[in-house]
């Protein structure tokens, strides 16, 4: 997996020196919060664990307990969350979601829908170690119905991760999902749970495409019409994570800050858990969908040391690059257009691109068409280097992720000759032939 986080190992790291700096920042009256946040957000999680150990060896005190004592409110929750390892952080969030009266179903949905097998298994082990209880038993006691069943399935951490796809099974699963919902009166929830809870990510993306052909509606629309309540929200979250985990978290972050008030627990949980995984991708998805940088939304919605820590985890402002796009680049793209098109025309064959990710390509195309001018070279490179079948997956992902019609966007953004070429490539062979026949008879 390619690293796409914003927090990496600090260079010239010395855990004993850093432990002493933290100790000095907290002793006496008051505490040096600026030093604390700058230090902790400069280390990776693995380095934080080394500092915890060095702190205890040097001073005979528990660093996390000292941080809890010295800090307060949202800032304290954020800093202490950063000091836990990812499995123990997830375990603490799940424990808080189910303890006491009431249940935080949205927290359960977010974590269990988005984690891979190893993350889920490590979380279960951490939960047992931290609380002396079985995470599955606690979730079962606190939830009910089909919602509970799907949570338990996800909690097993046994989703197929082989990457092998059986075309016949793809077709069968699509038909079974249709038969379990849209085709009958009532819903066979067990079929939805079994397929969405166990099949691989690659397999399910293909199932969703086939399903839309059969049902003439997206799997998301079917779930909304067939299911309800927390079970509906859970299944939609699973589908969203299958399509794009970064886009799922971008949406969650936006909802945590929009309107009056801020869902700080959600904001903290996501910023902490994704800072060393895919925060760069989340930032890109956020800007593509909401036309505003995550950095600026955090900056507008939070304050003080809490804000500074979150902004450090965010890692940068994506709006800065977009505001000052040089006009010279627009001229360069026009100059490159002819040579780029020639390369397309002279290619003897077009094969499926390796390591193909339709969601990533859809987001890249949207980015190429946003703002002042159009990155025509980027559009050419993506479209010309994908097989026709892959282009159809990109069209579908563009609509699913961004709610827009890719063909319409391309037509509005490209110049006449290039537009005809790119649109021709994006059509299926049957659509292309039909269009050529129609033109011949006009």
PDB file of N, CA and C in Angstrom, residues 14-115:
ATOM      1  N   UNK A  14      15.109  11.320  19.101  1.00  0.00           N
ATOM      2  CA  UNK A  14      15.716  10.776  20.320  1.00  0.00           C
ATOM      3  C   UNK A  14      14.642  10.728  21.397  1.00  0.00           C
ATOM      4  N   UNK A  15      14.059   9.561  21.669  1.00  0.00           N
ATOM      5  CA  UNK A  15      12.914   9.490  22.592  1.00  0.00           C
ATOM      6  C   UNK A  15      13.224   9.996  23.993  1.00  0.00           C
ATOM      7  N   UNK A  16      14.457   9.803  24.487  1.00  0.00           N
ATOM      8  CA  UNK A  16      14.791  10.270  25.835  1.00  0.00           C
ATOM      9  C   UNK A  16      14.835  11.802  25.898  1.00  0.00           C
ATOM     10  N   UNK A  17      15.440  12.410  24.896  1.00  0.00           N
ATOM     11  CA  UNK A  17      15.482  13.880  24.839  1.00  0.00           C
ATOM     12  C   UNK A  17      14.072  14.447  24.724  1.00  0.00           C
ATOM     13  N   UNK A  18      13.254  13.844  23.860  1.00  0.00           N
ATOM     14  CA  UNK A  18      11.883  14.334  23.665  1.00  0.00           C
ATOM     15  C   UNK A  18      11.030  14.111  24.909  1.00  0.00           C
ATOM     16  N   UNK A  19      11.263  13.000  25.611  1.00  0.00           N
ATOM     17  CA  UNK A  19      10.539  12.746  26.858  1.00  0.00           C
ATOM     18  C   UNK A  19      10.871  13.816  27.894  1.00  0.00           C
ATOM     19  N   UNK A  20      12.127  14.195  27.958  1.00  0.00           N
ATOM     20  CA  UNK A  20      12.535  15.232  28.904  1.00  0.00           C
ATOM     21  C   UNK A  20      11.930  16.583  28.535  1.00  0.00           C
ATOM     22  N   UNK A  21      11.885  16.881  27.232  1.00  0.00           N
ATOM     23  CA  UNK A  21      11.272  18.142  26.778  1.00  0.00           C
ATOM     24  C   UNK A  21       9.796  18.191  27.167  1.00  0.00           C
ATOM     25  N   UNK A  22       9.100  17.080  26.998  1.00  0.00           N
ATOM     26  CA  UNK A  22       7.689  17.022  27.390  1.00  0.00           C
ATOM     27  C   UNK A  22       7.528  17.199  28.892  1.00  0.00           C
ATOM     28  N   UNK A  23       8.396  16.544  29.650  1.00  0.00           N
ATOM     29  CA  UNK A  23       8.328  16.640  31.115  1.00  0.00           C
ATOM     30  C   UNK A  23       8.494  18.096  31.552  1.00  0.00           C
ATOM     31  N   UNK A  24       9.472  18.770  30.962  1.00  0.00           N
ATOM     32  CA  UNK A  24       9.707  20.178  31.306  1.00  0.00           C
ATOM     33  C   UNK A  24       8.543  21.063  30.881  1.00  0.00           C
ATOM     34  N   UNK A  25       7.874  20.679  29.774  1.00  0.00           N
ATOM     35  CA  UNK A  25       6.728  21.468  29.292  1.00  0.00           C
ATOM     36  C   UNK A  25       5.526  21.354  30.219  1.00  0.00           C
ATOM     37  N   UNK A  26       5.516  20.311  31.073  1.00  0.00           N
ATOM     38  CA  UNK A  26       4.351  20.095  31.944  1.00  0.00           C
ATOM     39  C   UNK A  26       4.630  20.364  33.413  1.00  0.00           C
ATOM     40  N   UNK A  27       5.879  20.561  33.813  1.00  0.00           N
ATOM     41  CA  UNK A  27       6.140  20.755  35.242  1.00  0.00           C
ATOM     42  C   UNK A  27       5.930  22.217  35.636  1.00  0.00           C
ATOM     43  N   UNK A  28       5.702  22.436  36.906  1.00  0.00           N
ATOM     44  CA  UNK A  28       5.448  23.790  37.383  1.00  0.00           C
ATOM     45  C   UNK A  28       4.001  24.199  37.195  1.00  0.00           C
ATOM     46  N   UNK A  29       3.753  25.482  37.350  1.00  0.00           N
ATOM     47  CA  UNK A  29       2.389  26.003  37.194  1.00  0.00           C
ATOM     48  C   UNK A  29       2.096  26.193  35.712  1.00  0.00           C
ATOM     49  N   UNK A  30       0.986  25.634  35.287  1.00  0.00           N
ATOM     50  CA  UNK A  30       0.631  25.722  33.876  1.00  0.00           C
ATOM     51  C   UNK A  30       1.456  24.765  33.037  1.00  0.00           C
ATOM     52  N   UNK A  31       1.233  24.778  31.747  1.00  0.00           N
ATOM     53  CA  UNK A  31       1.979  23.885  30.846  1.00  0.00           C
ATOM     54  C   UNK A  31       2.208  24.596  29.520  1.00  0.00           C
ATOM     55  N   UNK A  32       3.279  24.216  28.859  1.00  0.00           N
ATOM     56  CA  UNK A  32       3.628  24.791  27.563  1.00  0.00           C
ATOM     57  C   UNK A  32       2.915  23.993  26.469  1.00  0.00           C
ATOM     58  N   UNK A  33       1.671  24.363  26.213  1.00  0.00           N
ATOM     59  CA  UNK A  33       0.837  23.597  25.284  1.00  0.00           C
ATOM     60  C   UNK A  33       1.389  23.636  23.858  1.00  0.00           C
ATOM     61  N   UNK A  34       2.003  24.746  23.498  1.00  0.00           N
ATOM     62  CA  UNK A  34       2.538  24.864  22.146  1.00  0.00           C
ATOM     63  C   UNK A  34       3.647  23.842  21.894  1.00  0.00           C
ATOM     64  N   UNK A  35       4.528  23.696  22.869  1.00  0.00           N
ATOM     65  CA  UNK A  35       5.594  22.695  22.751  1.00  0.00           C
ATOM     66  C   UNK A  35       5.019  21.298  22.696  1.00  0.00           C
ATOM     67  N   UNK A  36       4.021  21.027  23.533  1.00  0.00           N
ATOM     68  CA  UNK A  36       3.396  19.704  23.567  1.00  0.00           C
ATOM     69  C   UNK A  36       2.800  19.340  22.213  1.00  0.00           C
ATOM     70  N   UNK A  37       2.012  20.245  21.650  1.00  0.00           N
ATOM     71  CA  UNK A  37       1.343  19.910  20.389  1.00  0.00           C
ATOM     72  C   UNK A  37       2.333  19.834  19.231  1.00  0.00           C
ATOM     73  N   UNK A  38       3.322  20.716  19.222  1.00  0.00           N
ATOM     74  CA  UNK A  38       4.299  20.675  18.131  1.00  0.00           C
ATOM     75  C   UNK A  38       5.117  19.386  18.167  1.00  0.00           C
ATOM     76  N   UNK A  39       5.509  18.948  19.357  1.00  0.00           N
ATOM     77  CA  UNK A  39       6.284  17.713  19.486  1.00  0.00           C
ATOM     78  C   UNK A  39       5.455  16.501  19.076  1.00  0.00           C
ATOM     79  N   UNK A  40       4.276  16.375  19.647  1.00  0.00           N
ATOM     80  CA  UNK A  40       3.479  15.162  19.452  1.00  0.00           C
ATOM     81  C   UNK A  40       3.015  15.011  18.008  1.00  0.00           C
ATOM     82  N   UNK A  41       2.705  16.128  17.344  1.00  0.00           N
ATOM     83  CA  UNK A  41       2.276  16.019  15.944  1.00  0.00           C
ATOM     84  C   UNK A  41       3.455  15.895  14.983  1.00  0.00           C
ATOM     85  N   UNK A  42       4.680  16.008  15.485  1.00  0.00           N
ATOM     86  CA  UNK A  42       5.845  15.817  14.615  1.00  0.00           C
ATOM     87  C   UNK A  42       6.322  14.366  14.595  1.00  0.00           C
ATOM     88  N   UNK A  43       5.852  13.549  15.548  1.00  0.00           N
ATOM     89  CA  UNK A  43       6.250  12.138  15.610  1.00  0.00           C
ATOM     90  C   UNK A  43       5.217  11.257  14.927  1.00  0.00           C
ATOM     91  N   UNK A  44       5.678  10.119  14.435  1.00  0.00           N
ATOM     92  CA  UNK A  44       4.755   9.065  14.010  1.00  0.00           C
ATOM     93  C   UNK A  44       4.218   8.363  15.259  1.00  0.00           C
ATOM     94  N   UNK A  45       3.185   7.549  15.099  1.00  0.00           N
ATOM     95  CA  UNK A  45       2.617   6.843  16.244  1.00  0.00           C
ATOM     96  C   UNK A  45       3.641   5.898  16.874  1.00  0.00           C
ATOM     97  N   UNK A  46       4.443   5.237  16.046  1.00  0.00           N
ATOM     98  CA  UNK A  46       5.471   4.336  16.575  1.00  0.00           C
ATOM     99  C   UNK A  46       6.468   5.105  17.440  1.00  0.00           C
ATOM    100  N   UNK A  47       6.828   6.311  17.028  1.00  0.00           N
ATOM    101  CA  UNK A  47       7.746   7.123  17.813  1.00  0.00           C
ATOM    102  C   UNK A  47       7.103   7.592  19.113  1.00  0.00           C
ATOM    103  N   UNK A  48       5.807   7.880  19.083  1.00  0.00           N
ATOM    104  CA  UNK A  48       5.111   8.264  20.320  1.00  0.00           C
ATOM    105  C   UNK A  48       5.186   7.156  21.354  1.00  0.00           C
ATOM    106  N   UNK A  49       5.097   5.892  20.890  1.00  0.00           N
ATOM    107  CA  UNK A  49       5.174   4.771  21.831  1.00  0.00           C
ATOM    108  C   UNK A  49       6.563   4.691  22.467  1.00  0.00           C
ATOM    109  N   UNK A  50       7.594   5.021  21.700  1.00  0.00           N
ATOM    110  CA  UNK A  50       8.950   5.043  22.252  1.00  0.00           C
ATOM    111  C   UNK A  50       9.094   6.143  23.299  1.00  0.00           C
ATOM    112  N   UNK A  51       8.463   7.287  23.063  1.00  0.00           N
ATOM    113  CA  UNK A  51       8.526   8.387  24.026  1.00  0.00           C
ATOM    114  C   UNK A  51       7.793   8.018  25.315  1.00  0.00           C
ATOM    115  N   UNK A  52       6.649   7.344  25.189  1.00  0.00           N
ATOM    116  CA  UNK A  52       5.913   6.882  26.379  1.00  0.00           C
ATOM    117  C   UNK A  52       6.804   5.996  27.245  1.00  0.00           C
ATOM    118  N   UNK A  53       7.504   5.073  26.597  1.00  0.00           N
ATOM    119  CA  UNK A  53       8.396   4.167  27.326  1.00  0.00           C
ATOM    120  C   UNK A  53       9.566   4.927  27.952  1.00  0.00           C
ATOM    121  N   UNK A  54      10.185   5.844  27.192  1.00  0.00           N
ATOM    122  CA  UNK A  54      11.325   6.615  27.705  1.00  0.00           C
ATOM    123  C   UNK A  54      10.902   7.514  28.862  1.00  0.00           C
ATOM    124  N   UNK A  55       9.696   8.054  28.791  1.00  0.00           N
ATOM    125  CA  UNK A  55       9.173   8.934  29.844  1.00  0.00           C
ATOM    126  C   UNK A  55       9.051   8.171  31.163  1.00  0.00           C
ATOM    127  N   UNK A  56       8.506   6.957  31.072  1.00  0.00           N
ATOM    128  CA  UNK A  56       8.361   6.149  32.280  1.00  0.00           C
ATOM    129  C   UNK A  56       9.723   5.748  32.845  1.00  0.00           C
ATOM    130  N   UNK A  57      10.659   5.368  31.957  1.00  0.00           N
ATOM    131  CA  UNK A  57      12.003   4.980  32.402  1.00  0.00           C
ATOM    132  C   UNK A  57      12.745   6.150  33.049  1.00  0.00           C
ATOM    133  N   UNK A  58      12.552   7.345  32.523  1.00  0.00           N
ATOM    134  CA  UNK A  58      13.284   8.513  33.026  1.00  0.00           C
ATOM    135  C   UNK A  58      12.657   9.121  34.273  1.00  0.00           C
ATOM    136  N   UNK A  59      11.330   9.151  34.332  1.00  0.00           N
ATOM    137  CA  UNK A  59      10.665   9.898  35.395  1.00  0.00           C
ATOM    138  C   UNK A  59       9.733   9.054  36.266  1.00  0.00           C
ATOM    139  N   UNK A  60       9.553   7.787  35.914  1.00  0.00           N
ATOM    140  CA  UNK A  60       8.710   6.905  36.719  1.00  0.00           C
ATOM    141  C   UNK A  60       7.257   7.304  36.720  1.00  0.00           C
ATOM    142  N   UNK A  61       6.826   7.984  35.654  1.00  0.00           N
ATOM    143  CA  UNK A  61       5.442   8.435  35.559  1.00  0.00           C
ATOM    144  C   UNK A  61       4.844   8.019  34.222  1.00  0.00           C
ATOM    145  N   UNK A  62       3.514   7.930  34.195  1.00  0.00           N
ATOM    146  CA  UNK A  62       2.798   7.566  32.982  1.00  0.00           C
ATOM    147  C   UNK A  62       2.535   8.831  32.170  1.00  0.00           C
ATOM    148  N   UNK A  63       3.079   8.893  30.967  1.00  0.00           N
ATOM    149  CA  UNK A  63       2.965  10.103  30.156  1.00  0.00           C
ATOM    150  C   UNK A  63       1.512  10.433  29.832  1.00  0.00           C
ATOM    151  N   UNK A  64       0.729   9.433  29.489  1.00  0.00           N
ATOM    152  CA  UNK A  64      -0.670   9.701  29.127  1.00  0.00           C
ATOM    153  C   UNK A  64      -1.435  10.273  30.319  1.00  0.00           C
ATOM    154  N   UNK A  65      -1.190   9.710  31.513  1.00  0.00           N
ATOM    155  CA  UNK A  65      -1.861  10.240  32.703  1.00  0.00           C
ATOM    156  C   UNK A  65      -1.437  11.679  32.981  1.00  0.00           C
ATOM    157  N   UNK A  66      -0.158  11.993  32.791  1.00  0.00           N
ATOM    158  CA  UNK A  66       0.306  13.368  32.986  1.00  0.00           C
ATOM    159  C   UNK A  66      -0.326  14.321  31.982  1.00  0.00           C
ATOM    160  N   UNK A  67      -0.465  13.871  30.726  1.00  0.00           N
ATOM    161  CA  UNK A  67      -1.115  14.707  29.712  1.00  0.00           C
ATOM    162  C   UNK A  67      -2.578  14.962  30.072  1.00  0.00           C
ATOM    163  N   UNK A  68      -3.260  13.923  30.549  1.00  0.00           N
ATOM    164  CA  UNK A  68      -4.654  14.089  30.965  1.00  0.00           C
ATOM    165  C   UNK A  68      -4.777  15.108  32.099  1.00  0.00           C
ATOM    166  N   UNK A  69      -3.813  15.084  33.004  1.00  0.00           N
ATOM    167  CA  UNK A  69      -3.847  15.983  34.161  1.00  0.00           C
ATOM    168  C   UNK A  69      -3.584  17.437  33.746  1.00  0.00           C
ATOM    169  N   UNK A  70      -2.663  17.632  32.803  1.00  0.00           N
ATOM    170  CA  UNK A  70      -2.224  18.969  32.434  1.00  0.00           C
ATOM    171  C   UNK A  70      -3.142  19.649  31.419  1.00  0.00           C
ATOM    172  N   UNK A  71      -3.773  18.872  30.569  1.00  0.00           N
ATOM    173  CA  UNK A  71      -4.565  19.447  29.475  1.00  0.00           C
ATOM    174  C   UNK A  71      -6.049  19.323  29.774  1.00  0.00           C
ATOM    175  N   UNK A  72      -6.857  20.040  29.023  1.00  0.00           N
ATOM    176  CA  UNK A  72      -8.301  20.025  29.263  1.00  0.00           C
ATOM    177  C   UNK A  72      -9.083  19.998  27.948  1.00  0.00           C
ATOM    178  N   UNK A  73     -10.322  19.604  28.052  1.00  0.00           N
ATOM    179  CA  UNK A  73     -11.285  19.712  26.960  1.00  0.00           C
ATOM    180  C   UNK A  73     -10.921  18.960  25.697  1.00  0.00           C
ATOM    181  N   UNK A  74     -11.293  19.562  24.567  1.00  0.00           N
ATOM    182  CA  UNK A  74     -11.093  18.925  23.260  1.00  0.00           C
ATOM    183  C   UNK A  74      -9.613  18.740  22.946  1.00  0.00           C
ATOM    184  N   UNK A  75      -8.788  19.702  23.376  1.00  0.00           N
ATOM    185  CA  UNK A  75      -7.351  19.605  23.137  1.00  0.00           C
ATOM    186  C   UNK A  75      -6.776  18.378  23.848  1.00  0.00           C
ATOM    187  N   UNK A  76      -7.202  18.159  25.069  1.00  0.00           N
ATOM    188  CA  UNK A  76      -6.745  16.969  25.822  1.00  0.00           C
ATOM    189  C   UNK A  76      -7.184  15.675  25.139  1.00  0.00           C
ATOM    190  N   UNK A  77      -8.436  15.616  24.677  1.00  0.00           N
ATOM    191  CA  UNK A  77      -8.926  14.404  24.009  1.00  0.00           C
ATOM    192  C   UNK A  77      -8.114  14.121  22.752  1.00  0.00           C
ATOM    193  N   UNK A  78      -7.807  15.164  22.005  1.00  0.00           N
ATOM    194  CA  UNK A  78      -7.066  15.007  20.758  1.00  0.00           C
ATOM    195  C   UNK A  78      -5.641  14.530  21.021  1.00  0.00           C
ATOM    196  N   UNK A  79      -4.937  15.163  21.948  1.00  0.00           N
ATOM    197  CA  UNK A  79      -3.551  14.798  22.237  1.00  0.00           C
ATOM    198  C   UNK A  79      -3.467  13.380  22.803  1.00  0.00           C
ATOM    199  N   UNK A  80      -4.336  13.045  23.726  1.00  0.00           N
ATOM    200  CA  UNK A  80      -4.317  11.697  24.324  1.00  0.00           C
ATOM    201  C   UNK A  80      -4.654  10.652  23.272  1.00  0.00           C
ATOM    202  N   UNK A  81      -5.573  10.949  22.371  1.00  0.00           N
ATOM    203  CA  UNK A  81      -5.910  10.008  21.291  1.00  0.00           C
ATOM    204  C   UNK A  81      -4.699   9.738  20.402  1.00  0.00           C
ATOM    205  N   UNK A  82      -3.904  10.771  20.147  1.00  0.00           N
ATOM    206  CA  UNK A  82      -2.704  10.605  19.323  1.00  0.00           C
ATOM    207  C   UNK A  82      -1.680   9.696  19.998  1.00  0.00           C
ATOM    208  N   UNK A  83      -1.686   9.636  21.320  1.00  0.00           N
ATOM    209  CA  UNK A  83      -0.698   8.837  22.038  1.00  0.00           C
ATOM    210  C   UNK A  83      -1.044   7.347  22.071  1.00  0.00           C
ATOM    211  N   UNK A  84      -2.274   6.991  21.749  1.00  0.00           N
ATOM    212  CA  UNK A  84      -2.649   5.569  21.727  1.00  0.00           C
ATOM    213  C   UNK A  84      -2.260   4.952  20.387  1.00  0.00           C
ATOM    214  N   UNK A  85      -1.963   3.655  20.374  1.00  0.00           N
ATOM    215  CA  UNK A  85      -1.735   2.962  19.108  1.00  0.00           C
ATOM    216  C   UNK A  85      -3.070   2.851  18.367  1.00  0.00           C
ATOM    217  N   UNK A  86      -3.060   2.699  17.033  1.00  0.00           N
ATOM    218  CA  UNK A  86      -4.330   2.621  16.291  1.00  0.00           C
ATOM    219  C   UNK A  86      -5.306   1.559  16.815  1.00  0.00           C
ATOM    220  N   UNK A  87      -4.859   0.319  17.127  1.00  0.00           N
ATOM    221  CA  UNK A  87      -5.836  -0.663  17.631  1.00  0.00           C
ATOM    222  C   UNK A  87      -6.467  -0.236  18.950  1.00  0.00           C
ATOM    223  N   UNK A  88      -5.666   0.339  19.861  1.00  0.00           N
ATOM    224  CA  UNK A  88      -6.201   0.761  21.155  1.00  0.00           C
ATOM    225  C   UNK A  88      -7.061   2.015  21.016  1.00  0.00           C
ATOM    226  N   UNK A  89      -6.728   2.850  20.042  1.00  0.00           N
ATOM    227  CA  UNK A  89      -7.570   4.029  19.779  1.00  0.00           C
ATOM    228  C   UNK A  89      -8.947   3.582  19.298  1.00  0.00           C
ATOM    229  N   UNK A  90      -8.988   2.655  18.337  1.00  0.00           N
ATOM    230  CA  UNK A  90     -10.279   2.137  17.852  1.00  0.00           C
ATOM    231  C   UNK A  90     -11.042   1.435  18.973  1.00  0.00           C
ATOM    232  N   UNK A  91     -10.322   0.658  19.777  1.00  0.00           N
ATOM    233  CA  UNK A  91     -10.967  -0.065  20.888  1.00  0.00           C
ATOM    234  C   UNK A  91     -11.603   0.915  21.870  1.00  0.00           C
ATOM    235  N   UNK A  92     -10.894   1.998  22.176  1.00  0.00           N
ATOM    236  CA  UNK A  92     -11.434   3.008  23.101  1.00  0.00           C
ATOM    237  C   UNK A  92     -12.687   3.661  22.514  1.00  0.00           C
ATOM    238  N   UNK A  93     -12.669   3.962  21.211  1.00  0.00           N
ATOM    239  CA  UNK A  93     -13.827   4.565  20.576  1.00  0.00           C
ATOM    240  C   UNK A  93     -15.042   3.636  20.614  1.00  0.00           C
ATOM    241  N   UNK A  94     -14.819   2.352  20.334  1.00  0.00           N
ATOM    242  CA  UNK A  94     -15.919   1.377  20.387  1.00  0.00           C
ATOM    243  C   UNK A  94     -16.435   1.238  21.812  1.00  0.00           C
ATOM    244  N   UNK A  95     -15.518   1.176  22.769  1.00  0.00           N
ATOM    245  CA  UNK A  95     -15.919   1.043  24.178  1.00  0.00           C
ATOM    246  C   UNK A  95     -16.773   2.234  24.609  1.00  0.00           C
ATOM    247  N   UNK A  96     -16.349   3.441  24.247  1.00  0.00           N
ATOM    248  CA  UNK A  96     -17.124   4.639  24.588  1.00  0.00           C
ATOM    249  C   UNK A  96     -18.483   4.644  23.894  1.00  0.00           C
ATOM    250  N   UNK A  97     -18.534   4.041  22.697  1.00  0.00           N
ATOM    251  CA  UNK A  97     -19.783   4.038  21.918  1.00  0.00           C
ATOM    252  C   UNK A  97     -20.853   3.134  22.530  1.00  0.00           C
ATOM    253  N   UNK A  98     -20.428   2.096  23.266  1.00  0.00           N
ATOM    254  CA  UNK A  98     -21.401   1.124  23.792  1.00  0.00           C
ATOM    255  C   UNK A  98     -21.561   1.175  25.310  1.00  0.00           C
ATOM    256  N   UNK A  99     -20.693   1.889  26.014  1.00  0.00           N
ATOM    257  CA  UNK A  99     -20.797   1.877  27.476  1.00  0.00           C
ATOM    258  C   UNK A  99     -21.913   2.815  27.939  1.00  0.00           C
ATOM    259  N   UNK A 100     -22.458   2.517  29.092  1.00  0.00           N
ATOM    260  CA  UNK A 100     -23.479   3.374  29.688  1.00  0.00           C
ATOM    261  C   UNK A 100     -24.799   3.332  28.933  1.00  0.00           C
ATOM    262  N   UNK A 101     -25.641   4.298  29.227  1.00  0.00           N
ATOM    263  CA  UNK A 101     -26.963   4.373  28.586  1.00  0.00           C
ATOM    264  C   UNK A 101     -26.820   4.920  27.174  1.00  0.00           C
ATOM    265  N   UNK A 102     -27.527   4.295  26.252  1.00  0.00           N
ATOM    266  CA  UNK A 102     -27.481   4.748  24.861  1.00  0.00           C
ATOM    267  C   UNK A 102     -26.273   4.204  24.131  1.00  0.00           C
ATOM    268  N   UNK A 103     -26.335   4.317  22.811  1.00  0.00           N
ATOM    269  CA  UNK A 103     -25.271   3.789  21.951  1.00  0.00           C
ATOM    270  C   UNK A 103     -24.953   4.814  20.862  1.00  0.00           C
ATOM    271  N   UNK A 104     -23.669   4.993  20.576  1.00  0.00           N
ATOM    272  CA  UNK A 104     -23.262   5.863  19.471  1.00  0.00           C
ATOM    273  C   UNK A 104     -23.150   4.996  18.217  1.00  0.00           C
ATOM    274  N   UNK A 105     -24.289   4.788  17.561  1.00  0.00           N
ATOM    275  CA  UNK A 105     -24.317   3.910  16.393  1.00  0.00           C
ATOM    276  C   UNK A 105     -23.449   4.429  15.252  1.00  0.00           C
ATOM    277  N   UNK A 106     -23.362   5.733  15.110  1.00  0.00           N
ATOM    278  CA  UNK A 106     -22.594   6.293  13.993  1.00  0.00           C
ATOM    279  C   UNK A 106     -21.097   6.012  14.152  1.00  0.00           C
ATOM    280  N   UNK A 107     -20.629   5.974  15.377  1.00  0.00           N
ATOM    281  CA  UNK A 107     -19.230   5.616  15.626  1.00  0.00           C
ATOM    282  C   UNK A 107     -18.987   4.154  15.269  1.00  0.00           C
ATOM    283  N   UNK A 108     -19.889   3.269  15.678  1.00  0.00           N
ATOM    284  CA  UNK A 108     -19.769   1.841  15.340  1.00  0.00           C
ATOM    285  C   UNK A 108     -19.745   1.659  13.824  1.00  0.00           C
ATOM    286  N   UNK A 109     -20.641   2.349  13.132  1.00  0.00           N
ATOM    287  CA  UNK A 109     -20.731   2.238  11.675  1.00  0.00           C
ATOM    288  C   UNK A 109     -19.428   2.703  11.027  1.00  0.00           C
ATOM    289  N   UNK A 110     -18.954   3.860  11.434  1.00  0.00           N
ATOM    290  CA  UNK A 110     -17.754   4.434  10.816  1.00  0.00           C
ATOM    291  C   UNK A 110     -16.550   3.508  10.937  1.00  0.00           C
ATOM    292  N   UNK A 111     -16.307   2.992  12.131  1.00  0.00           N
ATOM    293  CA  UNK A 111     -15.124   2.171  12.363  1.00  0.00           C
ATOM    294  C   UNK A 111     -15.251   0.804  11.702  1.00  0.00           C
ATOM    295  N   UNK A 112     -16.354   0.108  11.931  1.00  0.00           N
ATOM    296  CA  UNK A 112     -16.466  -1.267  11.429  1.00  0.00           C
ATOM    297  C   UNK A 112     -16.629  -1.326   9.917  1.00  0.00           C
ATOM    298  N   UNK A 113     -17.180  -0.283   9.299  1.00  0.00           N
ATOM    299  CA  UNK A 113     -17.350  -0.290   7.843  1.00  0.00           C
ATOM    300  C   UNK A 113     -16.054   0.028   7.111  1.00  0.00           C
ATOM    301  N   UNK A 114     -15.113   0.698   7.774  1.00  0.00           N
ATOM    302  CA  UNK A 114     -13.942   1.235   7.060  1.00  0.00           C
ATOM    303  C   UNK A 114     -12.637   0.486   7.316  1.00  0.00           C
ATOM    304  N   UNK A 115     -12.585  -0.407   8.307  1.00  0.00           N
ATOM    305  CA  UNK A 115     -11.323  -1.057   8.657  1.00  0.00           C
ATOM    306  C   UNK A 115     -11.134  -2.365   7.882  1.00  0.00           C
TER     307      UNK A 115
END
